[in-house]
Coordinates of C-alpha atoms in Angstrom, one line a residue:
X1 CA -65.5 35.5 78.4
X2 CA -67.8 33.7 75.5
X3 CA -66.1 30.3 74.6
X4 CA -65.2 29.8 71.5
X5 CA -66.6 27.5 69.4
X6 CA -64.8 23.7 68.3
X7 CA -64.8 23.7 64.7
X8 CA -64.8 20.0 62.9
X9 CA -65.7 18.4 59.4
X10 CA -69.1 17.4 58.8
X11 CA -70.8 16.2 56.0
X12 CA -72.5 19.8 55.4
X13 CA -68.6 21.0 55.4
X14 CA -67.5 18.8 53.1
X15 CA -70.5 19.7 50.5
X16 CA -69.6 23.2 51.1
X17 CA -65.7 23.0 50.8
X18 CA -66.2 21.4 47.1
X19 CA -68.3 24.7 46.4
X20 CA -66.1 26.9 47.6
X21 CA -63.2 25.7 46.2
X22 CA -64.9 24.8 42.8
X23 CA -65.8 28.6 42.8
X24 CA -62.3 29.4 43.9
X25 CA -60.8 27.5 41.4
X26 CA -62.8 29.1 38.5
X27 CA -61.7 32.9 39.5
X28 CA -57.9 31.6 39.8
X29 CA -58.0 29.2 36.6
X30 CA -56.5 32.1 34.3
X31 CA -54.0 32.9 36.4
X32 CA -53.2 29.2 37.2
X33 CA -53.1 28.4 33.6
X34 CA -51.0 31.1 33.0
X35 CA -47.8 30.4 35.1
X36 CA -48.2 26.8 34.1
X37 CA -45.2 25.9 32.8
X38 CA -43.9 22.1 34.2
X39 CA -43.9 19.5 33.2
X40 CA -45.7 20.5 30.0
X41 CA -45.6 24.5 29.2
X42 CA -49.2 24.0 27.7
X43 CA -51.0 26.8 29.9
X44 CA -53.9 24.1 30.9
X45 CA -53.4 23.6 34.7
X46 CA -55.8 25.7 36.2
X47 CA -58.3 24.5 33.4
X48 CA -57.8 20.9 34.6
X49 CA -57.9 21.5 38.4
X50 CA -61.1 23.5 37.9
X51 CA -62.9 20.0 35.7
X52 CA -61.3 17.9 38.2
X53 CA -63.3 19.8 41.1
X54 CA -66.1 20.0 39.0
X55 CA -66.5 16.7 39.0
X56 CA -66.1 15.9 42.5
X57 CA -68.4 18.5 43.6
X58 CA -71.1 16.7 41.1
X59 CA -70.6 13.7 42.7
X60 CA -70.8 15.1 46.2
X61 CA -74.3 16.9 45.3
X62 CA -75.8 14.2 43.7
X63 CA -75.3 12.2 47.1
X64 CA -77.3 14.9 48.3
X65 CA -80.0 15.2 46.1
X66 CA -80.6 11.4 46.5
X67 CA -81.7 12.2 50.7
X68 CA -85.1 13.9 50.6
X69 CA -84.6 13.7 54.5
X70 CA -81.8 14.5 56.5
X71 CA -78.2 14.2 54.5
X72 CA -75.5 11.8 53.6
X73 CA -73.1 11.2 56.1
X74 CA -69.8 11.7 56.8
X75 CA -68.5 9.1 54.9
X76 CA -70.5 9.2 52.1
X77 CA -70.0 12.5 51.0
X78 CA -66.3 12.1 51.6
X79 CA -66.3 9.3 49.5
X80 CA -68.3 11.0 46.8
X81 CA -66.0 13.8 46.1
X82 CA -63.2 11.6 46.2
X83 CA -65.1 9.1 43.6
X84 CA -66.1 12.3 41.4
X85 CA -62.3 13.5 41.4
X86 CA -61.2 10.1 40.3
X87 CA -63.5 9.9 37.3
X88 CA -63.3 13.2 36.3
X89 CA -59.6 13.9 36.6
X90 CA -58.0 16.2 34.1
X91 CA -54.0 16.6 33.4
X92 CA -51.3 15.6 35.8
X93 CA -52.2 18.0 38.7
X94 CA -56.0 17.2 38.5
X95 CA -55.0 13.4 38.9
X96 CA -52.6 14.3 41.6
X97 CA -55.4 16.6 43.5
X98 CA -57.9 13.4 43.2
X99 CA -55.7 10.7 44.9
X100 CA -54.8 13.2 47.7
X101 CA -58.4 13.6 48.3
X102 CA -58.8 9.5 48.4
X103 CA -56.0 9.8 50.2
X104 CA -57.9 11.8 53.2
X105 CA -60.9 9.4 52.6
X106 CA -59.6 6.6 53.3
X107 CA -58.6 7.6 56.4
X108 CA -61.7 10.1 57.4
X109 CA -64.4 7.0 56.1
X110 CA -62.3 3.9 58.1
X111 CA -63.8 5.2 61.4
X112 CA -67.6 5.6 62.1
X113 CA -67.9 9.2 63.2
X114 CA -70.1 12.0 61.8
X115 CA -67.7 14.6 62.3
X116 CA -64.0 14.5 62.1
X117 CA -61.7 16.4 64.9
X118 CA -58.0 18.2 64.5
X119 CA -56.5 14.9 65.4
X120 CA -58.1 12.3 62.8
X121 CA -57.4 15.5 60.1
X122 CA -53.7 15.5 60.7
X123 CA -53.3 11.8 60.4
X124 CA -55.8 12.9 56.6
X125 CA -53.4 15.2 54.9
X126 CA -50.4 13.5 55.7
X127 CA -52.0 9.8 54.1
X128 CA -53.0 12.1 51.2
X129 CA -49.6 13.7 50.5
X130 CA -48.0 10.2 50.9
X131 CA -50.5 8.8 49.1
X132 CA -49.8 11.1 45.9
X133 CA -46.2 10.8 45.9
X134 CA -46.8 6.9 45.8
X135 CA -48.9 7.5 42.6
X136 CA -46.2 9.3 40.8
X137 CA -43.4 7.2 39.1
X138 CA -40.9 9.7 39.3
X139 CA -41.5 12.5 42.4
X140 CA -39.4 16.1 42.1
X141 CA -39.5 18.6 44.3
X142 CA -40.8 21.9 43.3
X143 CA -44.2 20.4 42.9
X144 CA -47.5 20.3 43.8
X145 CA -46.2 16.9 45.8
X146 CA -43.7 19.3 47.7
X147 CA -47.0 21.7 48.6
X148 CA -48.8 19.2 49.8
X149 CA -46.4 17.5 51.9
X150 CA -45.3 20.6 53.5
X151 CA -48.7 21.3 54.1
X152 CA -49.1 17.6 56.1
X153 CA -45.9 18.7 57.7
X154 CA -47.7 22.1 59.1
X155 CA -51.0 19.9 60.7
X156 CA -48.4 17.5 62.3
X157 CA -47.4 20.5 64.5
X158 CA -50.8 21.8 65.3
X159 CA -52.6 21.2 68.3
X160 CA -56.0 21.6 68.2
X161 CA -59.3 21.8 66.5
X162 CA -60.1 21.0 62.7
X163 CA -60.0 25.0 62.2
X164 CA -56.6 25.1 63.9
X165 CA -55.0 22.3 61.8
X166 CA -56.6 23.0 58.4
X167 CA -55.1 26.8 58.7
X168 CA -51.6 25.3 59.8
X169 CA -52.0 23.3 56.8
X170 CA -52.8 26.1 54.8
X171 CA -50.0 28.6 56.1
X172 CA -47.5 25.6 55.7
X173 CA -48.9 25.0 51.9
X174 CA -48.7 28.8 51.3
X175 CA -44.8 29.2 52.4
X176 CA -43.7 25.5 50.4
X177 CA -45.5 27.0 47.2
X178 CA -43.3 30.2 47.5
X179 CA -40.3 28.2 47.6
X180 CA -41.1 25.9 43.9
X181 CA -38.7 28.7 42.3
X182 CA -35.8 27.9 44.3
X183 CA -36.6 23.8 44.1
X184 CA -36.6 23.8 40.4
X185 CA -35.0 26.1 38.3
X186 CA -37.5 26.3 35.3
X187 CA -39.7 27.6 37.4
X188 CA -37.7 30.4 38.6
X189 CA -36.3 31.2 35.3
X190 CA -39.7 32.0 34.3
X191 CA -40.7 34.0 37.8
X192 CA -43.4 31.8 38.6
X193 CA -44.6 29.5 41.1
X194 CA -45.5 25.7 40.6
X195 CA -49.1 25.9 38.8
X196 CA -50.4 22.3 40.4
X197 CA -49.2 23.8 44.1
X198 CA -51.0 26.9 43.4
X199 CA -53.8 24.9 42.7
X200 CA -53.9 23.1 45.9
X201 CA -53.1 26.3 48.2
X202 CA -56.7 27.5 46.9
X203 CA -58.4 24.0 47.4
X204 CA -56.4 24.0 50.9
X205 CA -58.2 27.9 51.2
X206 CA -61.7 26.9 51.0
X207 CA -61.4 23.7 52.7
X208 CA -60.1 26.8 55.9
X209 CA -62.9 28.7 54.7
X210 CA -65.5 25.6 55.0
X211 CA -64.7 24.5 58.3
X212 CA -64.0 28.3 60.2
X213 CA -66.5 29.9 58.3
X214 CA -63.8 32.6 57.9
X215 CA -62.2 33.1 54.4
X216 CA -58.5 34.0 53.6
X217 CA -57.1 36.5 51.4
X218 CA -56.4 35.4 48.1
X219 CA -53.1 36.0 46.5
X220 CA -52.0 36.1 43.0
X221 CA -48.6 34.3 41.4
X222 CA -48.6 35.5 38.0
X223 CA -45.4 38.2 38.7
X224 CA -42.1 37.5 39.2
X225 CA -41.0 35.7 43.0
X226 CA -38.2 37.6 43.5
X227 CA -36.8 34.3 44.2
X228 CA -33.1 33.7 43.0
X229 CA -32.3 30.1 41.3
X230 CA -30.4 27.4 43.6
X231 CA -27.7 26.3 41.1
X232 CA -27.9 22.9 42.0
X233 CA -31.9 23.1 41.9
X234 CA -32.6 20.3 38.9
X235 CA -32.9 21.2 35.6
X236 CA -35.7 18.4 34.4
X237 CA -35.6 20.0 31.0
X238 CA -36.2 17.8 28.0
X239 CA -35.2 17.4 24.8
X240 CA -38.5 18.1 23.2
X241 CA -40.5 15.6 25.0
X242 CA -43.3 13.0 23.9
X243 CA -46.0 14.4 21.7
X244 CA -48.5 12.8 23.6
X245 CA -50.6 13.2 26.6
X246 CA -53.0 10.0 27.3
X247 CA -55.0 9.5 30.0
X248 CA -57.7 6.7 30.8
X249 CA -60.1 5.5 33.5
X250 CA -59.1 1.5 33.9
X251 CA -60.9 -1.0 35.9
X252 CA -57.9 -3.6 36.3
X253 CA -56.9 -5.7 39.3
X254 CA -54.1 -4.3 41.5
X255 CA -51.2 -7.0 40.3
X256 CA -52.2 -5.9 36.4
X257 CA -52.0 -2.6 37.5
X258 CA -48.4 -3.0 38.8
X259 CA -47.7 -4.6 35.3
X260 CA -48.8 -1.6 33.5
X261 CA -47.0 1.2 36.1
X262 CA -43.9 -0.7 34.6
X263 CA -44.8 -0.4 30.8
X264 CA -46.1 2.9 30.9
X265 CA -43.0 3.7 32.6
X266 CA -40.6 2.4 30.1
X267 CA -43.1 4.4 27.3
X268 CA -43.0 8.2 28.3
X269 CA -42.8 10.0 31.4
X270 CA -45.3 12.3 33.5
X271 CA -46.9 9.0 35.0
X272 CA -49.5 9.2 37.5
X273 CA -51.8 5.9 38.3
X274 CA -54.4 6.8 41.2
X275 CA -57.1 4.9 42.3
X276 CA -57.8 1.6 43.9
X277 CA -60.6 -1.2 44.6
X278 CA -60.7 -2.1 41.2
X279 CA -61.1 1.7 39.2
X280 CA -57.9 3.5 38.6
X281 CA -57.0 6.5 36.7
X282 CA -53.7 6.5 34.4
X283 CA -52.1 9.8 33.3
X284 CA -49.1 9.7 31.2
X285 CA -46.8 11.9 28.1
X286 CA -45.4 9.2 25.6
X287 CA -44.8 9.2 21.8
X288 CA -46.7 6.1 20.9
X289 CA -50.5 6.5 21.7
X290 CA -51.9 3.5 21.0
X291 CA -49.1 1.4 22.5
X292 CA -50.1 3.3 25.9
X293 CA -54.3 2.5 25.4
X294 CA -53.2 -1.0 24.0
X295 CA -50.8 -1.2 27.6
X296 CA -54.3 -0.7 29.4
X297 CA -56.2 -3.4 27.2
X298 CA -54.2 -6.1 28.4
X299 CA -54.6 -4.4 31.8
X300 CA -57.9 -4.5 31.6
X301 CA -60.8 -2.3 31.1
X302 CA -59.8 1.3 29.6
X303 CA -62.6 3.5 28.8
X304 CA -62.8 7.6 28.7
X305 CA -59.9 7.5 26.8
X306 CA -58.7 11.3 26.1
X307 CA -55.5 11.7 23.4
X308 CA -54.4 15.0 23.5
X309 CA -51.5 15.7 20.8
X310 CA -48.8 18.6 22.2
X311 CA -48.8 20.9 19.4
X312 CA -45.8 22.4 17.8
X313 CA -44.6 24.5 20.2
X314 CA -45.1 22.9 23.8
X315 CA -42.0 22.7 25.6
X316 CA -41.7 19.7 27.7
X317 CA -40.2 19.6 31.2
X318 CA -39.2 23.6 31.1
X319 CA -38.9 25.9 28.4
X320 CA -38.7 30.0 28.4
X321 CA -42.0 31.1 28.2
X322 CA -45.0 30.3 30.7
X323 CA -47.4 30.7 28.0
X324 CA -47.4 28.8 24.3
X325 CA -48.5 30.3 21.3
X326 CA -51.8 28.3 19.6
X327 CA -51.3 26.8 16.8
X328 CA -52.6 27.0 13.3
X329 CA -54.7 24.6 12.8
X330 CA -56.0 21.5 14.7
X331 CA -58.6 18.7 14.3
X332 CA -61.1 17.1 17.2
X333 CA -62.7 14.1 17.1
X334 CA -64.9 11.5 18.6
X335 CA -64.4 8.2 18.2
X336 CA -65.9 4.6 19.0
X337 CA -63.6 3.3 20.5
X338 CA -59.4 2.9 22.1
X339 CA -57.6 1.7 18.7
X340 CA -59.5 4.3 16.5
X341 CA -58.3 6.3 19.6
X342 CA -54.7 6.0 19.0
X343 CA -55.3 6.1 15.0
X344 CA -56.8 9.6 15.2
X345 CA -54.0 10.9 18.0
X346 CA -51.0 9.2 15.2
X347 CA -52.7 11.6 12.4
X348 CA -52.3 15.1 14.8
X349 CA -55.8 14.6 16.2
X350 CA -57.1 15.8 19.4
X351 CA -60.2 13.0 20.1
X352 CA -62.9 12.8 22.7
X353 CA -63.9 8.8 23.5
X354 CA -67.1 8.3 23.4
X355 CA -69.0 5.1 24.8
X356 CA -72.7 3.1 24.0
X357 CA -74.8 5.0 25.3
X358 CA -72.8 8.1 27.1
X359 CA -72.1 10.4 24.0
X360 CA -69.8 13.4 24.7
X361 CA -72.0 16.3 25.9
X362 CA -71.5 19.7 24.4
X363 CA -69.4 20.9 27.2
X364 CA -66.5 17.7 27.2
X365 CA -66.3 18.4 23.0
X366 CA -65.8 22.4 24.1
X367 CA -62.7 21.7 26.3
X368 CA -61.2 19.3 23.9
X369 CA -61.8 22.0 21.3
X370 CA -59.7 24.2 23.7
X371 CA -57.0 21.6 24.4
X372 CA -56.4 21.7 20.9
X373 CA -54.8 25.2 21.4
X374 CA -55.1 26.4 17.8
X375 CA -56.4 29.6 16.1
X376 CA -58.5 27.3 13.9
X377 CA -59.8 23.9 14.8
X378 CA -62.1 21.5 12.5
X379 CA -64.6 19.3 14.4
X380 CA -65.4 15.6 13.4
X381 CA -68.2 14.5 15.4
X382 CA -68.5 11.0 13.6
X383 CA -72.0 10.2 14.4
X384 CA -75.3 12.0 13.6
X385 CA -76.7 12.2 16.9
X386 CA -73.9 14.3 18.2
X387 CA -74.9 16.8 14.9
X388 CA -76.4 19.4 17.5
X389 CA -74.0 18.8 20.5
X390 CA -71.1 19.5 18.4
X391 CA -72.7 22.5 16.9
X392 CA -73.4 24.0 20.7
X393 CA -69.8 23.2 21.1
X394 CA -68.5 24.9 18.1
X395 CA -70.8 28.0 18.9
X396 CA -69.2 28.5 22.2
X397 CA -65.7 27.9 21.4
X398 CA -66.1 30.7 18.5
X399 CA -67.5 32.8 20.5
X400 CA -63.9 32.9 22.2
X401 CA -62.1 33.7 19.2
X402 CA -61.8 30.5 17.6
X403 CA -62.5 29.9 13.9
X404 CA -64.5 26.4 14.3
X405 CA -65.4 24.3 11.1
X406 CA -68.1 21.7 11.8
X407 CA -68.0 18.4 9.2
X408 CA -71.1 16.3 9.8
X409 CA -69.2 13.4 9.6
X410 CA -71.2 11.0 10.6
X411 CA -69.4 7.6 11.2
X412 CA -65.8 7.6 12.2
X413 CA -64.8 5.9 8.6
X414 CA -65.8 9.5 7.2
X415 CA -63.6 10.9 9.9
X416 CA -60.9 8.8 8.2
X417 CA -61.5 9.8 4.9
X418 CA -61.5 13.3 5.9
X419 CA -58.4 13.2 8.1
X420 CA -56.4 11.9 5.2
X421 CA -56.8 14.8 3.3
X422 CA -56.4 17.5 5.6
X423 CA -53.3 19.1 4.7
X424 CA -52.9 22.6 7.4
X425 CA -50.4 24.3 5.2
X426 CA -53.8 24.9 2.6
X427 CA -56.0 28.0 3.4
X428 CA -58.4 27.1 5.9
X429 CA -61.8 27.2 4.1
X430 CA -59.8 25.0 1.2
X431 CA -59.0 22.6 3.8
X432 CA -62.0 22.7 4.9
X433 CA -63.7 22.0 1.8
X434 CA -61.3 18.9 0.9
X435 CA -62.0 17.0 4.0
X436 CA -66.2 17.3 3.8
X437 CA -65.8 16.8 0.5
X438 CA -63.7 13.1 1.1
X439 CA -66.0 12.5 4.2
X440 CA -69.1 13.2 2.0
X441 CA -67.4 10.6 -0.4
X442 CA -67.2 7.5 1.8
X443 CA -70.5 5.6 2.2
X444 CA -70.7 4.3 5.4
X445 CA -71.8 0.7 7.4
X446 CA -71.7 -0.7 10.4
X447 CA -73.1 -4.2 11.9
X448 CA -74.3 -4.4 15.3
X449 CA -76.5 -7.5 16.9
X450 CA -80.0 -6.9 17.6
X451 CA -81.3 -6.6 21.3
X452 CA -84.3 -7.5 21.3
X453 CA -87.4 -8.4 18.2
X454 CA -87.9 -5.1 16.1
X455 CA -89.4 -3.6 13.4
X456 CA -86.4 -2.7 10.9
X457 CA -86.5 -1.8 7.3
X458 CA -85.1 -4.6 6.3
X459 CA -87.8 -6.6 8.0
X460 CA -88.9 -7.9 11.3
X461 CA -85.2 -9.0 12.7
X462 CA -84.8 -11.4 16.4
X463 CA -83.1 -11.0 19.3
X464 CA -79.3 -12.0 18.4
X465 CA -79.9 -11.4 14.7
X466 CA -76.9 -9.1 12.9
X467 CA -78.1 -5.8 11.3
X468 CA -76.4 -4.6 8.3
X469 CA -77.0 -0.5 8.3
X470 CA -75.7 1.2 5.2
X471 CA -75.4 4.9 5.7
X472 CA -77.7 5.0 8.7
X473 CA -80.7 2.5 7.6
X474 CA -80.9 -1.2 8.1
X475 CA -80.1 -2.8 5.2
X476 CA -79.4 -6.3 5.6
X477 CA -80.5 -9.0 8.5
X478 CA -78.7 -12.6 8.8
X479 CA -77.5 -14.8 11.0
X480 CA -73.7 -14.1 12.0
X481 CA -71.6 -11.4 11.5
X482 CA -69.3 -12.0 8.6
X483 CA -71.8 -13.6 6.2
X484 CA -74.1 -10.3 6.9
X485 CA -70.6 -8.4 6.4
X486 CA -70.1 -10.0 2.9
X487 CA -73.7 -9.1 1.8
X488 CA -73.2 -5.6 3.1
X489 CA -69.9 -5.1 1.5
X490 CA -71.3 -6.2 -2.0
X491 CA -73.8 -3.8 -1.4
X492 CA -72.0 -0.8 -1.0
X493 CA -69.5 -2.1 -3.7
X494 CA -72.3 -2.2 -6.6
X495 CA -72.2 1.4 -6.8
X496 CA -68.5 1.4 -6.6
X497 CA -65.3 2.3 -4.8
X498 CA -61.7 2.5 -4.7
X499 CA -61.0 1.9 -1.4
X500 CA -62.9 -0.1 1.6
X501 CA -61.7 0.7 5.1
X502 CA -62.3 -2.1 7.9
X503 CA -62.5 -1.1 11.6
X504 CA -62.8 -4.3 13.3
X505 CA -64.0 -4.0 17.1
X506 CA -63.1 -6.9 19.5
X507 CA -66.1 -8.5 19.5
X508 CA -65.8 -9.4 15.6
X509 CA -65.1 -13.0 14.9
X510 CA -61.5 -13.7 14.2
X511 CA -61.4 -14.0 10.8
X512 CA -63.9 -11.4 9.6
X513 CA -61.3 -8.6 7.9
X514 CA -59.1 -11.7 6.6
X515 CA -62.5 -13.3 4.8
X516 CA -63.4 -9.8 3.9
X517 CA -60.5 -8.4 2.6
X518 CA -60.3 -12.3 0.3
X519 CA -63.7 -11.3 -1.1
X520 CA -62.7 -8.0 -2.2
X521 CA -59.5 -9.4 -3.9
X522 CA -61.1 -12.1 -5.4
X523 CA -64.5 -10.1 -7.0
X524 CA -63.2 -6.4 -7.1
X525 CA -59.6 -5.9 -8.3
X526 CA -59.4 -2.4 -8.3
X527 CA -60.5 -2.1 -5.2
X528 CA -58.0 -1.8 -1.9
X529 CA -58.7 -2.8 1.3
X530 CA -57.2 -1.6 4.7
X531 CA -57.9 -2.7 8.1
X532 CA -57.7 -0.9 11.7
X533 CA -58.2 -2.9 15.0
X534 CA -61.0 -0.4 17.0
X535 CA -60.8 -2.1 20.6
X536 CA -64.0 -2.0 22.6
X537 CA -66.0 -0.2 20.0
X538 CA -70.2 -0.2 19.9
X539 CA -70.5 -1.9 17.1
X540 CA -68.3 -4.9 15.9
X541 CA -67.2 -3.9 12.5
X542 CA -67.7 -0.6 10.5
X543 CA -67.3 -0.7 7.0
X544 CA -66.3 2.5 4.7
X545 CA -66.2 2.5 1.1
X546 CA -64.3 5.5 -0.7

């Protein structure tokens, strides 16, 4: 009789399982996003997963691509699809799927093997399942956490090979997701199984598929269970819920970490902080925005800030309906920086973050144009090199259905100006119309501090010198920033205005907007002035004048 072959996890398994399931994930995502109905009944689960695996699997092929020889080992390829989950986590159960994958590489990278057997697997999944439930503030049952739990439970009681363990996982996830219903009662009012747990029983699929080289049947969850109710499985329904969904790479220390698990807590609900060794990623549902960035400010380093507003019509923590109706209307952004961040998110706004030098690519301003979940959406790209990115975006977003209006704004003062006159009770094209026209209105500065010696229009400007642009071109060059500032704002105030708008960045002097907003007062007394803090921002002040 032939033996039969020991199966184990390799670095060429690893590459392959974040294929598999990456492809896996994108024929389930409809179905996933369909029965998605807790903690948020916003239909985006699947979505999330499928952008959260995306990129990990990035990650794990760019380790590749890096070896013209030979290949990554073990450990680094581990550790790359457990990085690329962590960056690019989306939604609660994306976050929750990336710190159960550190979760398994921190145990599968502490030893120095190439290949990993049944045993060293078992004692994986159950570190990842503990390792997610210590992310989340507040655990319940019926969840993706009780999936993957039960599916650590399964391996414990394997003996065996990696194939043997991973399929006991597998069965174990398979029969824990078929019992959500009866662990929380929205789910089975609305016949569905937990969306995040469906999730990870098709991640837990190819991961059987990568190491036996046999696949298994997939199965669909969009039907009724035919489970009945528990009545004393917990409610967890809400009385409308936060309006807010923010989430944030941080770099922070772990004891400033702690501190903010605490505040976040005491904000919202929904919290999930994963990470470690310095780069964490925080997940929460509050009302207050900007007090959740500003929590991660004093934290530390926040940046990939994404706001996403719950439209009229979510229902938080349970509701009736697995799916949502969209909205009306909606409005995307990008903006500089985390306090314009929270500015845009109080208005209604959906916004994309977008830092010097890594603009939003045409496929991150596509999804946030579909988490805005509205029949017609209005795009503010708030910069002029993002003019054709946005308009790839728009163009495949319509081509789903989705009436897209594209304002050239091109500094995120404009996007203010337009945002304060959109009223989505008007006609679309009249709304439409008000806000370029109020965008188109608003002359536009910004000072930023020369790199290096250049060629400028204003002259031949120094390393450390301030630039003055007004609408785009270098106007002024001085010495420090609020002297250049006055001369700009004089500027831009000889033509005339009404209004100025100050969006001071945190590497502004202290007393820029007060000296600012004196001169304006003292020289033009028709003129108002208001002032919004940008955080980390590329360029230290911008400067609107309506």
């Amino acid at each position: 009789m032939a033996q039969v072959p020991q199966t184990f996890l390799d670095a060429l398994a690893v590459r392959t399982w974040s294929g598999l399931a990456l492809r896996s994930l994108g024929r389930a995502r409809e179905e996933i996003d369909a029965i998605n109905v807790y903690p948020v009944a916003d239909g985006d689960t699947g979505t999330n997963l499928y952008l959260t695996v995306e990129s990990a699997t990035a990650a794990v092929e760019a380790v590749f691509a890096g070896y013209e020889q030979g290949g990554p080992s073990l450990a680094d390829a581990l550790r790359a699809m457990a990085h690329g989950a962590l960056i690019g986590a989306r939604g609660n159960s994306g976050t929750i799927l990336a710190q159960l994958l550190r979760g398994m590489a921190q145990v599968l990278t502490a030893s120095d093997v190439s290949h990993v057997d049944g045993v060293l697997l078992r004692t994986a999944l159950r570190r990842a399942a503990d390792a997610a439930r210590e992310a989340v503030a507040h655990p319940v049952e019926g969840t993706v956490l009780s999936v993957a739990s039960a599916a650590a439970d399964a391996a414990d009681g394997a003996e065996g090979d990696c194939g043997t363990v991973v399929l006991a996982a597998y069965e174990g996830a398979r029969a824990a997701l078929a019992a959500t219903p009866r662990q929380l009662a929205v789910l089975g009012r609305a016949g569905v199984v937990d969306a995040g747990g469906r999730g990870l029983v098709t991640v837990l699929a190819s991961l059987v598929e990568a190491v036996t080289g046999e696949a298994v049947p997939e199965e669909t969850y969009t039907g009724a269970v035919g489970a009945e109710v528990c009545s004393d499985a917990p409610e967890h329904v809400g009385e409308g819920g936060p309006a807010y969904e923010v989430i944030y790479l941080l770099e922070a220390g772990d004891a400033a970490v702690a501190r903010l698990r605490e505040r976040l807590d005491a904000l919202g609900d929904s919290l999930v902080v994963v990470g470690g060794d310095g780069l964490w990623n925080v997940h929460v549902h509050v009302d207050d925005a900007g007090a959740a960035v500003e929590a991660g400010v004093e934290a530390g380093r926040p940046y990939r800030i994404r706001i996403t507003h719950f439209a009229v019509g979510d229902v938080h923590t349970g509701g009736e309906r697995p799916r949502r109706e969209p909205a009306q209307r909606a409005v995307v952004a990008v903006v500089p920086g985390e306090g314009l961040a929270g500015l845009y998110a109080e208005a209604g706004a959906t916004t994309v973050l977008a830092r010097p030098g890594e603009p939003p690519a045409s496929g991150e301003l596509a999804q946030a144009l579909r988490r805005a979940h509205a029949r017609e959406v209005v795009l503010l790209p708030n910069d002029p090199e993002l003019r054709h990115t946005a308009a790839a975006a728009a163009e495949q977003v319509r081509a789903e259905g989705v009436r897209v209006a594209l304002i050239p704004t091109r500094s995120a003062v404009q996007g203010i100006a337009a945002l304060a006159v959109h009223e989505p009770e008007r006609r679309f094209d009249e709304d439409v119309v008000q806000m370029t026209s109020a965008a188109g209105a608003t002359r536009y500065a910004e000072l930023l501090v020369a790199e290096r010696q250049s060629w400028t229009t204003a002259g031949i400007c120094q390393a450390g010198d301030v630039l003055g642009l007004i609408d785009g071109d270098v106007a002024v060059i001085g010495p420090d920033l609020t002297g250049t500032a006055e001369t700009v704002l004089d500027r831009m105030l000889q033509a005339g205005g009404e209004l100025v708008t100050l969006v001071v960045g945190d590497d502004a002097p202290e007393a820029v907007a007060d000296r600012l907003e004196a001169r304006v007062r003292e020289s033009y007394l028709a003129v108002d002035t208001v002032v919004y803090r940008g955080g980390r921002q590329g360029a230290p002040l911008l400067i609107g004048v309506e």
